[in-house]
PDB file of C-alpha atoms in Angstrom:
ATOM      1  CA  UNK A 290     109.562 374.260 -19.869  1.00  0.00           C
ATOM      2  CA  UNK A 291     108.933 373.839 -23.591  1.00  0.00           C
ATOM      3  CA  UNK A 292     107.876 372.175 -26.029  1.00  0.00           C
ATOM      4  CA  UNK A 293     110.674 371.160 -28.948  1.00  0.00           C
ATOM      5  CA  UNK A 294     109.124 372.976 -31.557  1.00  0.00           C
ATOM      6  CA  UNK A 295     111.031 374.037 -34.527  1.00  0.00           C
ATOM      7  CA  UNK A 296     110.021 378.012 -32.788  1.00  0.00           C
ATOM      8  CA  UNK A 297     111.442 376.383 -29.445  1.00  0.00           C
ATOM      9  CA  UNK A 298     114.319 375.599 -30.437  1.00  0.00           C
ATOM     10  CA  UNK A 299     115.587 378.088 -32.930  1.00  0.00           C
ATOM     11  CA  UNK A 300     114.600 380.538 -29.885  1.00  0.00           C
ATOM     12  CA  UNK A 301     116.880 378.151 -27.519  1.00  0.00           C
ATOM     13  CA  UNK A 302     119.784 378.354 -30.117  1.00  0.00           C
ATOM     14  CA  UNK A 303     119.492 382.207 -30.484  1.00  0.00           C
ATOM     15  CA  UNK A 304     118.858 382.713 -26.639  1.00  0.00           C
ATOM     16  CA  UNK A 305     122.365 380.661 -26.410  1.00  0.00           C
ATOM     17  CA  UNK A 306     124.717 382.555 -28.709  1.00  0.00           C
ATOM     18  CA  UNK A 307     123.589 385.663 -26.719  1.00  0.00           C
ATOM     19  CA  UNK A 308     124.504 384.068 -23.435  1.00  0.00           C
ATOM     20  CA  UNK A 309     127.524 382.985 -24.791  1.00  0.00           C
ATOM     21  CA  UNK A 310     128.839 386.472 -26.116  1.00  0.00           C
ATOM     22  CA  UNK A 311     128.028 387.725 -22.959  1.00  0.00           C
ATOM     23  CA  UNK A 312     129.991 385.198 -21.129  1.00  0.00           C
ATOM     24  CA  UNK A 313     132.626 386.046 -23.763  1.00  0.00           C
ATOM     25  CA  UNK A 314     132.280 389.991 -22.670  1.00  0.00           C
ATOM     26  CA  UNK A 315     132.311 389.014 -19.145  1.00  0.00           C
ATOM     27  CA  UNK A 316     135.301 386.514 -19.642  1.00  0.00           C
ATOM     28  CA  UNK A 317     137.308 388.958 -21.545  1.00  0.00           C
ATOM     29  CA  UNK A 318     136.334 391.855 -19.328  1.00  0.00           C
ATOM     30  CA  UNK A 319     135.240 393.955 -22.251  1.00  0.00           C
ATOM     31  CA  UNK A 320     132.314 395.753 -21.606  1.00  0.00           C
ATOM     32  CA  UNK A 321     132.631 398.212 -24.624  1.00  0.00           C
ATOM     33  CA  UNK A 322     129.345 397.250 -25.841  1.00  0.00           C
ATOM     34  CA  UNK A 323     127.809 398.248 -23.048  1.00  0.00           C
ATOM     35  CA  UNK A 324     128.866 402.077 -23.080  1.00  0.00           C
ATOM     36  CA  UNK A 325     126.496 404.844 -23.272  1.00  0.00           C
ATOM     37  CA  UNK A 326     128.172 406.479 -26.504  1.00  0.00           C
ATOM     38  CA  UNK A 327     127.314 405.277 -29.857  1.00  0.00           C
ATOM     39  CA  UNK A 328     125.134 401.845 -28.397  1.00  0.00           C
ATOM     40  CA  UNK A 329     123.441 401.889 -31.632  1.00  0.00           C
ATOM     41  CA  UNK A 330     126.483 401.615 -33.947  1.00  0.00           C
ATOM     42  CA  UNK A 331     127.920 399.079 -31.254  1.00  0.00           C
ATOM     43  CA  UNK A 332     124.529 396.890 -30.703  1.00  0.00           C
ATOM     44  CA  UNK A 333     124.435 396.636 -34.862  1.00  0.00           C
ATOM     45  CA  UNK A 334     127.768 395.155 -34.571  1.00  0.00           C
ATOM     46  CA  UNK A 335     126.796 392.763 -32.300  1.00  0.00           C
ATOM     47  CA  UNK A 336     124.515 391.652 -33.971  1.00  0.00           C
ATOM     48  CA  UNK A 337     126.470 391.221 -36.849  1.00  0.00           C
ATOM     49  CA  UNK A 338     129.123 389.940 -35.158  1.00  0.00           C
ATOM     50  CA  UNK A 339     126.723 386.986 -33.569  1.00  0.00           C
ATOM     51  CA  UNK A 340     123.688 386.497 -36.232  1.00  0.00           C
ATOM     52  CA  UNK A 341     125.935 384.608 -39.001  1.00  0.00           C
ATOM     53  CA  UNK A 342     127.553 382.168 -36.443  1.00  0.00           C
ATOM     54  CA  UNK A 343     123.702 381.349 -34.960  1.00  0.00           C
ATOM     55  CA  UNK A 344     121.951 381.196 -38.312  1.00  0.00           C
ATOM     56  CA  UNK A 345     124.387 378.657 -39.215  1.00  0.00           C
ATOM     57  CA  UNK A 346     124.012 376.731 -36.231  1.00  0.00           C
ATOM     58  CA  UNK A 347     120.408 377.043 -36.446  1.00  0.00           C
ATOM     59  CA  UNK A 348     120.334 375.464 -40.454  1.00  0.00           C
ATOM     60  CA  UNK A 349     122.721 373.254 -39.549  1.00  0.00           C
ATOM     61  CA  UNK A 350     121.430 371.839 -35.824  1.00  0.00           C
ATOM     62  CA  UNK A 351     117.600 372.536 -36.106  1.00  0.00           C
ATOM     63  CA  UNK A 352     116.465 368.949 -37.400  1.00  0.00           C
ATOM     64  CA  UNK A 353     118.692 367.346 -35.818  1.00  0.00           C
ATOM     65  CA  UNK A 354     117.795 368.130 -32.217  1.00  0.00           C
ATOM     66  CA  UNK A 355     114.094 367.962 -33.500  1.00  0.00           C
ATOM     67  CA  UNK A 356     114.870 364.420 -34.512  1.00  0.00           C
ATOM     68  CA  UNK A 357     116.440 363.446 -31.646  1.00  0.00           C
ATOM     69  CA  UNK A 358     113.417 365.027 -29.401  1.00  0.00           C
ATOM     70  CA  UNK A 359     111.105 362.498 -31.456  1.00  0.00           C
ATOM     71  CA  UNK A 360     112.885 359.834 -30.737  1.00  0.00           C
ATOM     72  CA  UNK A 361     111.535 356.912 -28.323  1.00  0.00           C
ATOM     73  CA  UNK A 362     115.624 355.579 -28.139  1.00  0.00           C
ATOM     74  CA  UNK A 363     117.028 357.211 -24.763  1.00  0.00           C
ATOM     75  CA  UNK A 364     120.289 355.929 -26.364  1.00  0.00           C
ATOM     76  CA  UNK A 365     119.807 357.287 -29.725  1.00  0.00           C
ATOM     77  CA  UNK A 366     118.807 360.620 -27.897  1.00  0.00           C
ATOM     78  CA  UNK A 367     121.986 360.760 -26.215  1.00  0.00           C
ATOM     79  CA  UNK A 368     124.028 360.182 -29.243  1.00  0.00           C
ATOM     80  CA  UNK A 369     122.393 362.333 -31.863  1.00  0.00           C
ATOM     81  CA  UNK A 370     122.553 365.303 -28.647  1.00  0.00           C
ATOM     82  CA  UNK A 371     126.095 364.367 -28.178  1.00  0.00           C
ATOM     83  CA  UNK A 372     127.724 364.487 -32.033  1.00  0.00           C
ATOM     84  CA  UNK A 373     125.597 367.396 -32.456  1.00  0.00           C
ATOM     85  CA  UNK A 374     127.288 369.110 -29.747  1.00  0.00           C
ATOM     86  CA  UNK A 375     130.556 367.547 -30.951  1.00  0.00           C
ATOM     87  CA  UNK A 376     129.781 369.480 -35.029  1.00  0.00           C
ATOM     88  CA  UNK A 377     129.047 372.287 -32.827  1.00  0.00           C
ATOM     89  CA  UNK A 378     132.113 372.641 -31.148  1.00  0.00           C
ATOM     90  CA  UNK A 379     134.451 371.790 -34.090  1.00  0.00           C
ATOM     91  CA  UNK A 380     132.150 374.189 -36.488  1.00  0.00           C
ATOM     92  CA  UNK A 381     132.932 376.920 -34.009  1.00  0.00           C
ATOM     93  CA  UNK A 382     136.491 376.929 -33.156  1.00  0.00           C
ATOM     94  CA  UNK A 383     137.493 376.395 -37.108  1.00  0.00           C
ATOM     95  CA  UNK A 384     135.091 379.360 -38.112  1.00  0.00           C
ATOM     96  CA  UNK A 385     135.254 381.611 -35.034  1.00  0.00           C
ATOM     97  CA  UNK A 386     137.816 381.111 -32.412  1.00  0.00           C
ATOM     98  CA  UNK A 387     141.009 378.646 -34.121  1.00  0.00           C
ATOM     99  CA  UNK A 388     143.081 380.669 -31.497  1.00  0.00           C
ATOM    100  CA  UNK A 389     141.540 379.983 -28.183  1.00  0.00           C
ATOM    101  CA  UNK A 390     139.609 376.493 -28.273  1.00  0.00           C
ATOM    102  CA  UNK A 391     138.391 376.891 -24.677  1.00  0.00           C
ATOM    103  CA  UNK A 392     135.844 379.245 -26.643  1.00  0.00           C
ATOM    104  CA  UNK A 393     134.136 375.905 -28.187  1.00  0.00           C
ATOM    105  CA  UNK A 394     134.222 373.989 -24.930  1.00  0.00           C
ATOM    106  CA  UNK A 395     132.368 377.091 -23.574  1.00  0.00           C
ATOM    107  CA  UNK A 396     130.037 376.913 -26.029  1.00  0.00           C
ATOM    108  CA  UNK A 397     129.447 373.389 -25.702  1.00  0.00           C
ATOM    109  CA  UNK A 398     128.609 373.275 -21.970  1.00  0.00           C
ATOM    110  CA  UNK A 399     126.172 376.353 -22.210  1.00  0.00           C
ATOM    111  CA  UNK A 400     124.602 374.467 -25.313  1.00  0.00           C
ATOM    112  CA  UNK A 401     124.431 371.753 -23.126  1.00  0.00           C
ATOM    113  CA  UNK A 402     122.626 374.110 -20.325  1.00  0.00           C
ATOM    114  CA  UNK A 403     120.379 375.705 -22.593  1.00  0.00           C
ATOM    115  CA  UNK A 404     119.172 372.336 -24.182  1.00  0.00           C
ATOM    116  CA  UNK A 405     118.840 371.396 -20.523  1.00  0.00           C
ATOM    117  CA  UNK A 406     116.213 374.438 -19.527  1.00  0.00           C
ATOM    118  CA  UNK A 407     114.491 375.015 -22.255  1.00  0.00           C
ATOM    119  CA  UNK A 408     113.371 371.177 -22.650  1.00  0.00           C
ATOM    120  CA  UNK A 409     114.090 369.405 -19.007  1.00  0.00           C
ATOM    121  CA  UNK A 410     110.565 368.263 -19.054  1.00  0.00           C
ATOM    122  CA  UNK A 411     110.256 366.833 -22.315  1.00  0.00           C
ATOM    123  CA  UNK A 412     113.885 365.493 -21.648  1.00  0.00           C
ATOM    124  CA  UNK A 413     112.779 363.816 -18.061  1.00  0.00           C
ATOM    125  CA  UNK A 414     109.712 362.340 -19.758  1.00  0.00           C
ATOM    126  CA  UNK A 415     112.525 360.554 -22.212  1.00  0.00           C
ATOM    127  CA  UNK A 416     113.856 359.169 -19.209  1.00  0.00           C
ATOM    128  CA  UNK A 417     110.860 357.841 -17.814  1.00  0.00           C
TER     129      UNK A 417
END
């Protein structure tokens, strides 16, 4: 669908923390945020709540995943894809969620889907 452009993918990584807080408010069955009273006080601490968590994924991940798009190595794709995923995970449960590690595996498979529709053309053309 896209290209993996630095813009591309910082939107794909901000696009997927918001996904995954609202599979979080779905999961938890906490719909607070969504409540008529106050939404601007609450949608400010959303925001709060999920912009440090994504800007660090997106220093930490962003050239990465643009070097692994660049590479001609279907192999070396899969591996740089996978231990980024893997940092992911373990730099989310130790700084967000130490109590309920399910949260990272969550994250991890909608990473996973994101990655998948942002850039499944670019990706299929790898495995061509």
């Amino acid at each position: 669908m896209y290209k993996p452009t630095i813009k591309n993918i910082l939107l794909c990584i901000f696009t997927k923390y918001i996904a995954f807080y609202v599979f979080l408010m779905f999961k938890r069955n906490d719909f607070s945020m969504l409540e008529a009273n106050d939404i601007g006080n609450k949608l400010l601490y959303f925001l709060l709540m999920m912009l440090p968590l994504s800007i660090v994924s997106m220093l930490l991940f962003l050239w990465p995943i643009i070097y692994s798009f660049k590479m001609k190595n279907l192999i070396c794709f899969i591996f740089i894809i996978n231990l980024v995923l893997l940092i992911e995970y373990l730099v989310y449960t130790y700084l967000a969620s130490q109590s309920n590690l399910w949260n990272g595996i969550y994250l991890t498979i909608i990473s996973l889907l994101f990655l998948g529709l942002f850039f499944y053309k670019h990706i299929i053309l790898m495995f061509k």
